[in-house]
Amino acid sequence: MNRKYLDLLAEKFDSEEKVVTEIINLEAILNLPKGTEHFVSDLHGEYHAFQHVLRNGSGKVKEKIMDIFKDSLTQQEIDDFATLVYYPEDKLKLMKNKFSSKVELHRWYKQVICDMITLIPYASSKYTRSKLRKALPEQFVYVIEELLYKSDKYSNKKSYYKQILEQIITLGQSEKLIAGLAYTIQQLIVDHLHVVGDIYDRGPDPDKIMDTLINYHSLDIQWGNHDVLWLGAFAGSKVCLANIIRICARYDNLDIIEDVYGINLRPLMTLADKYYDDNPAFRPKQHADKPLSEDESLQITKIHQAIAIIQFKLESPIINRRPFFNMSERLLLEMVDYERNEVTVYGKTYSLENTCFSTIDRNNPTVLLDEEEEVINKLLLSVQHSEKLARHMKFLMKKGSLYLRYNGNLLIHGCMPINEDGQMEQMEIDGQVYKGRALLDQFETYLRYAFAHRDQTDDLATDMVWYLWTGEYSSLFGKRAMTTFERYFIKDKAAHKEPKNPYYYLRENEEVCRTILAEFDLDPEQGHIINGHTPVKEINGENPIKANGKMIVIDGGFSKAYQSTTGIAGYTLLYNSFGMQLVAHQQFNSKEDVIHNGADVLSVKRVVDKELERKKVRETNVGQELLEEIAMLKKLMEYRYMD
């Protein structure tokens, strides 16, 4: 196999000189400083806030501008320049109206282009010329490179450089060039993006986030519980599908289902109109900027009830056929006393209110009506034939994983299931016991199998995807039970509690974090665990940096639904060659607020970990890949070009 690989490699490097040149190039790259990693989490459909964080590099763009121009530009000019880099097209429209003549406008164009040309070498100082060239706007590569590498040492080319700028303006290309340079700067500031889970649900625009990620230059995704729910629905899990529609109804986001992904909800609406009426427990959460009429709210309320009951019915067969899920206490429809309107949960009996049991056969409560069966089958067919959803889910699968070991750190959305003693919890699956990293690997294997075999809708793999959403040993859920039924129908809030896995208090313990890092073959001295999933309540004094810096939780509330309890609007993490910084974000109002007022929604950065010695590419995942390439090229030298 090595010889076949070397023969293929020789087709690309067909001379000794080409091999030598590539080895020299790769060896040199290993000694560059590592690029900046940008970590975000729990975006929950908040596209505009995410876009701003992505465009400003969590403050890194303005930081670079300050470094270069603090002595030559005023603070207002720096703010305007930064905003131009973030939103070039919008800021250009605004700025054009400020000039009374074309001469002034053209002078400003020249100055902006020169300033951007000055900034780019600083922003790209850690990269090779080849990498910089790939980041430049394709149509202007020649022009930009001429301006980037100009020299004022001799006067021979002064008129040449001047003419380039004059022609850019004369030919009406100034704004296109400025926009291209702005996006180049954004790309150079952040080398790689990590999305630590939960792109979907609650917020209005997860599809726009997915489109952005598909076009992003370098990224990976660690699936969150909500992402897996969508993957499960596309993979053929009817109960996952019922969950995503229920959540969209709850948060008044059914537009995502019907208008964005083209999934026909008409059969569900017809069913809902037939069997359900108003119900305060199922009223949708209202958006301040998107008020609902009473008729719209009532329609969603009916849909919400219809799909919730279908969900509860679909859960029971899975629980019954998978006893090792240990979820028999969740067979709630079977535990209801329909005469007394009571339910017994975990040994305690509660009165029920706001019930909507009109489609339930009291003698066989988990059986779907023929109409319900037809509705969920049509919905699944529509989901699996949505071209846009297929594109998004395939990308999510391609770039995603349950966890990631990257540059010595462990990225995982939720938790590592552990017991009160800090030991890895064990789960028996189909007669085999798994724990720790092996358990997560098994979960991912089932998820990938389910996605690849989307016609098998009730096999173990598809059931396991739903378990990842709601099971007690799921690394994505991290609780003992999901009390959705209780929250709808039981007034006593004691029944709503969802006891968390001990991980969520033991992660404050440095030794526990070290043990988890070692479980994933990472260095406990150097590594960190980076989590999302549980919003950090900074408003109550909770610290996102835990266990002496070994644990970093970056869910600070991108989702507006959480911001009243967190007190902020999300954390992001930056990791460059000098170390790690955590950035807290204030609520993002609008892009217009940034463009007109220069409002940057950042608060004080906190140093998480400072490198004693600047980290190089050689010490990263990319560096390991380059070392492997170098080793193969040296073998090729021996195989083909040495006596």
mmCIF file of N, CA, C and O in Angstrom, residues 218-263:
data_model
loop_
_atom_site.group_PDB
_atom_site.id
_atom_site.type_symbol
_atom_site.label_atom_id
_atom_site.label_comp_id
_atom_site.label_asym_id
_atom_site.label_seq_id
_atom_site.Cartn_x
_atom_site.Cartn_y
_atom_site.Cartn_z
ATOM 1 N N SER A 218 -12.384 27.677 7.367
ATOM 2 C CA SER A 218 -11.825 26.554 8.117
ATOM 3 C C SER A 218 -12.572 26.405 9.437
ATOM 4 O O SER A 218 -12.586 27.340 10.244
ATOM 5 N N LEU A 219 -13.192 25.259 9.658
ATOM 6 C CA LEU A 219 -13.978 25.082 10.881
ATOM 7 C C LEU A 219 -14.219 23.615 11.197
ATOM 8 O O LEU A 219 -14.007 22.731 10.358
ATOM 9 N N ASP A 220 -14.659 23.368 12.414
ATOM 10 C CA ASP A 220 -15.204 22.076 12.810
ATOM 11 C C ASP A 220 -16.389 22.336 13.730
ATOM 12 O O ASP A 220 -16.573 23.445 14.237
ATOM 13 N N ILE A 221 -17.201 21.305 13.938
ATOM 14 C CA ILE A 221 -18.415 21.419 14.757
ATOM 15 C C ILE A 221 -18.455 20.248 15.727
ATOM 16 O O ILE A 221 -18.207 19.108 15.336
ATOM 17 N N GLN A 222 -18.739 20.552 16.993
ATOM 18 C CA GLN A 222 -19.038 19.489 17.942
ATOM 19 C C GLN A 222 -20.550 19.507 18.150
ATOM 20 O O GLN A 222 -21.100 20.509 18.599
ATOM 21 N N TRP A 223 -21.195 18.417 17.782
ATOM 22 C CA TRP A 223 -22.659 18.407 17.811
ATOM 23 C C TRP A 223 -23.191 18.694 19.205
ATOM 24 O O TRP A 223 -22.687 18.193 20.205
ATOM 25 N N GLY A 224 -24.247 19.518 19.236
ATOM 26 C CA GLY A 224 -24.995 19.721 20.463
ATOM 27 C C GLY A 224 -26.230 18.845 20.463
ATOM 28 O O GLY A 224 -26.572 18.211 19.455
ATOM 29 N N ASN A 225 -26.940 18.807 21.582
ATOM 30 C CA ASN A 225 -28.140 17.976 21.661
ATOM 31 C C ASN A 225 -29.202 18.412 20.665
ATOM 32 O O ASN A 225 -29.902 17.578 20.078
ATOM 33 N N HIS A 226 -29.308 19.706 20.413
ATOM 34 C CA HIS A 226 -30.303 20.183 19.442
ATOM 35 C C HIS A 226 -29.881 19.854 18.011
ATOM 36 O O HIS A 226 -30.732 19.549 17.167
ATOM 37 N N ASP A 227 -28.601 19.908 17.726
ATOM 38 C CA ASP A 227 -28.119 19.537 16.390
ATOM 39 C C ASP A 227 -28.407 18.067 16.112
ATOM 40 O O ASP A 227 -28.838 17.695 15.008
ATOM 41 N N VAL A 228 -28.155 17.211 17.112
ATOM 42 C CA VAL A 228 -28.386 15.778 16.953
ATOM 43 C C VAL A 228 -29.877 15.488 16.752
ATOM 44 O O VAL A 228 -30.248 14.560 16.023
ATOM 45 N N LEU A 229 -30.731 16.293 17.363
ATOM 46 C CA LEU A 229 -32.171 16.131 17.158
ATOM 47 C C LEU A 229 -32.526 16.320 15.680
ATOM 48 O O LEU A 229 -33.300 15.545 15.107
ATOM 49 N N TRP A 230 -31.943 17.340 15.052
ATOM 50 C CA TRP A 230 -32.193 17.590 13.625
ATOM 51 C C TRP A 230 -31.559 16.512 12.759
ATOM 52 O O TRP A 230 -32.173 16.046 11.790
ATOM 53 N N LEU A 231 -30.344 16.093 13.109
ATOM 54 C CA LEU A 231 -29.716 14.992 12.375
ATOM 55 C C LEU A 231 -30.567 13.732 12.490
ATOM 56 O O LEU A 231 -30.748 12.992 11.511
ATOM 57 N N GLY A 232 -31.102 13.487 13.694
ATOM 58 C CA GLY A 232 -31.936 12.311 13.906
ATOM 59 C C GLY A 232 -33.203 12.351 13.076
ATOM 60 O O GLY A 232 -33.618 11.326 12.498
ATOM 61 N N ALA A 233 -33.841 13.506 12.996
ATOM 62 C CA ALA A 233 -35.055 13.638 12.184
ATOM 63 C C ALA A 233 -34.753 13.336 10.723
ATOM 64 O O ALA A 233 -35.486 12.595 10.059
ATOM 65 N N PHE A 234 -33.655 13.896 10.223
ATOM 66 C CA PHE A 234 -33.293 13.651 8.824
ATOM 67 C C PHE A 234 -32.902 12.184 8.623
ATOM 68 O O PHE A 234 -33.104 11.624 7.540
ATOM 69 N N ALA A 235 -32.337 11.561 9.660
ATOM 70 C CA ALA A 235 -31.916 10.163 9.565
ATOM 71 C C ALA A 235 -33.092 9.190 9.654
ATOM 72 O O ALA A 235 -32.902 7.987 9.474
ATOM 73 N N GLY A 236 -34.287 9.691 9.952
ATOM 74 C CA GLY A 236 -35.460 8.825 9.937
ATOM 75 C C GLY A 236 -36.138 8.616 11.270
ATOM 76 O O GLY A 236 -37.077 7.820 11.374
ATOM 77 N N SER A 237 -35.698 9.327 12.317
ATOM 78 C CA SER A 237 -36.322 9.173 13.633
ATOM 79 C C SER A 237 -37.575 10.047 13.717
ATOM 80 O O SER A 237 -37.495 11.274 13.762
ATOM 81 N N LYS A 238 -38.722 9.386 13.785
ATOM 82 C CA LYS A 238 -39.976 10.134 13.854
ATOM 83 C C LYS A 238 -40.103 10.887 15.174
ATOM 84 O O LYS A 238 -40.661 11.986 15.222
ATOM 85 N N VAL A 239 -39.575 10.296 16.257
ATOM 86 C CA VAL A 239 -39.688 10.967 17.551
ATOM 87 C C VAL A 239 -38.773 12.187 17.596
ATOM 88 O O VAL A 239 -39.124 13.218 18.205
ATOM 89 N N CYS A 240 -37.615 12.138 16.954
ATOM 90 C CA CYS A 240 -36.768 13.335 16.847
ATOM 91 C C CYS A 240 -37.472 14.405 16.028
ATOM 92 O O CYS A 240 -37.432 15.596 16.372
ATOM 93 N N LEU A 241 -38.131 13.995 14.965
ATOM 94 C CA LEU A 241 -38.873 14.934 14.122
ATOM 95 C C LEU A 241 -39.993 15.602 14.912
ATOM 96 O O LEU A 241 -40.181 16.826 14.840
ATOM 97 N N ALA A 242 -40.735 14.820 15.679
ATOM 98 C CA ALA A 242 -41.807 15.393 16.500
ATOM 99 C C ALA A 242 -41.245 16.407 17.484
ATOM 100 O O ALA A 242 -41.840 17.471 17.708
ATOM 101 N N ASN A 243 -40.090 16.109 18.046
ATOM 102 C CA ASN A 243 -39.452 17.038 18.984
ATOM 103 C C ASN A 243 -39.091 18.361 18.319
ATOM 104 O O ASN A 243 -39.312 19.433 18.901
ATOM 105 N N ILE A 244 -38.501 18.326 17.131
ATOM 106 C CA ILE A 244 -38.076 19.598 16.527
ATOM 107 C C ILE A 244 -39.284 20.450 16.144
ATOM 108 O O ILE A 244 -39.251 21.683 16.287
ATOM 109 N N ILE A 245 -40.365 19.808 15.703
ATOM 110 C CA ILE A 245 -41.565 20.588 15.370
ATOM 111 C C ILE A 245 -42.187 21.161 16.645
ATOM 112 O O ILE A 245 -42.628 22.312 16.682
ATOM 113 N N ARG A 246 -42.202 20.356 17.716
ATOM 114 C CA ARG A 246 -42.736 20.849 18.996
ATOM 115 C C ARG A 246 -41.934 22.050 19.494
ATOM 116 O O ARG A 246 -42.505 23.068 19.932
ATOM 117 N N ILE A 247 -40.608 21.985 19.424
ATOM 118 C CA ILE A 247 -39.764 23.092 19.890
ATOM 119 C C ILE A 247 -39.971 24.324 19.016
ATOM 120 O O ILE A 247 -40.051 25.452 19.517
ATOM 121 N N CYS A 248 -40.088 24.112 17.712
ATOM 122 C CA CYS A 248 -40.338 25.254 16.816
ATOM 123 C C CYS A 248 -41.692 25.892 17.111
ATOM 124 O O CYS A 248 -41.827 27.126 17.063
ATOM 125 N N ALA A 249 -42.689 25.088 17.430
ATOM 126 C CA ALA A 249 -43.999 25.639 17.793
ATOM 127 C C ALA A 249 -43.899 26.403 19.113
ATOM 128 O O ALA A 249 -44.443 27.510 19.248
ATOM 129 N N ARG A 250 -43.189 25.855 20.074
ATOM 130 C CA ARG A 250 -43.049 26.483 21.384
ATOM 131 C C ARG A 250 -42.404 27.857 21.286
ATOM 132 O O ARG A 250 -42.785 28.801 21.984
ATOM 133 N N TYR A 251 -41.410 27.985 20.403
ATOM 134 C CA TYR A 251 -40.677 29.254 20.266
ATOM 135 C C TYR A 251 -41.120 30.057 19.049
ATOM 136 O O TYR A 251 -40.404 30.960 18.611
ATOM 137 N N ASP A 252 -42.302 29.750 18.503
ATOM 138 C CA ASP A 252 -42.847 30.466 17.350
ATOM 139 C C ASP A 252 -41.826 30.526 16.210
ATOM 140 O O ASP A 252 -41.547 31.585 15.648
ATOM 141 N N ASN A 253 -41.262 29.363 15.882
ATOM 142 C CA ASN A 253 -40.287 29.274 14.800
ATOM 143 C C ASN A 253 -40.701 28.269 13.727
ATOM 144 O O ASN A 253 -39.848 27.700 13.049
ATOM 145 N N LEU A 254 -41.997 28.072 13.543
ATOM 146 C CA LEU A 254 -42.453 27.121 12.536
ATOM 147 C C LEU A 254 -42.096 27.553 11.120
ATOM 148 O O LEU A 254 -42.093 26.731 10.202
ATOM 149 N N ASP A 255 -41.776 28.847 10.951
ATOM 150 C CA ASP A 255 -41.342 29.326 9.633
ATOM 151 C C ASP A 255 -40.116 28.557 9.150
ATOM 152 O O ASP A 255 -39.938 28.340 7.946
ATOM 153 N N ILE A 256 -39.244 28.165 10.086
ATOM 154 C CA ILE A 256 -38.039 27.410 9.718
ATOM 155 C C ILE A 256 -38.430 26.092 9.072
ATOM 156 O O ILE A 256 -37.845 25.661 8.070
ATOM 157 N N ILE A 257 -39.448 25.446 9.642
ATOM 158 C CA ILE A 257 -39.898 24.158 9.124
ATOM 159 C C ILE A 257 -40.535 24.315 7.750
ATOM 160 O O ILE A 257 -40.168 23.620 6.793
ATOM 161 N N GLU A 258 -41.478 25.239 7.662
ATOM 162 C CA GLU A 258 -42.307 25.315 6.455
ATOM 163 C C GLU A 258 -41.698 26.187 5.361
ATOM 164 O O GLU A 258 -41.563 25.759 4.216
ATOM 165 N N ASP A 259 -41.313 27.414 5.708
ATOM 166 C CA ASP A 259 -40.859 28.351 4.682
ATOM 167 C C ASP A 259 -39.400 28.141 4.281
ATOM 168 O O ASP A 259 -39.051 28.250 3.106
ATOM 169 N N VAL A 260 -38.548 27.862 5.267
ATOM 170 C CA VAL A 260 -37.113 27.719 4.976
ATOM 171 C C VAL A 260 -36.802 26.357 4.372
ATOM 172 O O VAL A 260 -36.121 26.251 3.349
ATOM 173 N N TYR A 261 -37.307 25.301 5.014
ATOM 174 C CA TYR A 261 -36.965 23.950 4.564
ATOM 175 C C TYR A 261 -38.056 23.289 3.719
ATOM 176 O O TYR A 261 -37.888 22.155 3.264
ATOM 177 N N GLY A 262 -39.164 23.993 3.509
ATOM 178 C CA GLY A 262 -40.186 23.503 2.575
ATOM 179 C C GLY A 262 -40.922 22.263 3.036
ATOM 180 O O GLY A 262 -41.346 21.443 2.211
ATOM 181 N N ILE A 263 -41.093 22.104 4.340
ATOM 182 C CA ILE A 263 -41.770 20.921 4.891
ATOM 183 C C ILE A 263 -43.243 21.260 5.088
ATOM 184 O O ILE A 263 -43.576 22.207 5.806
#
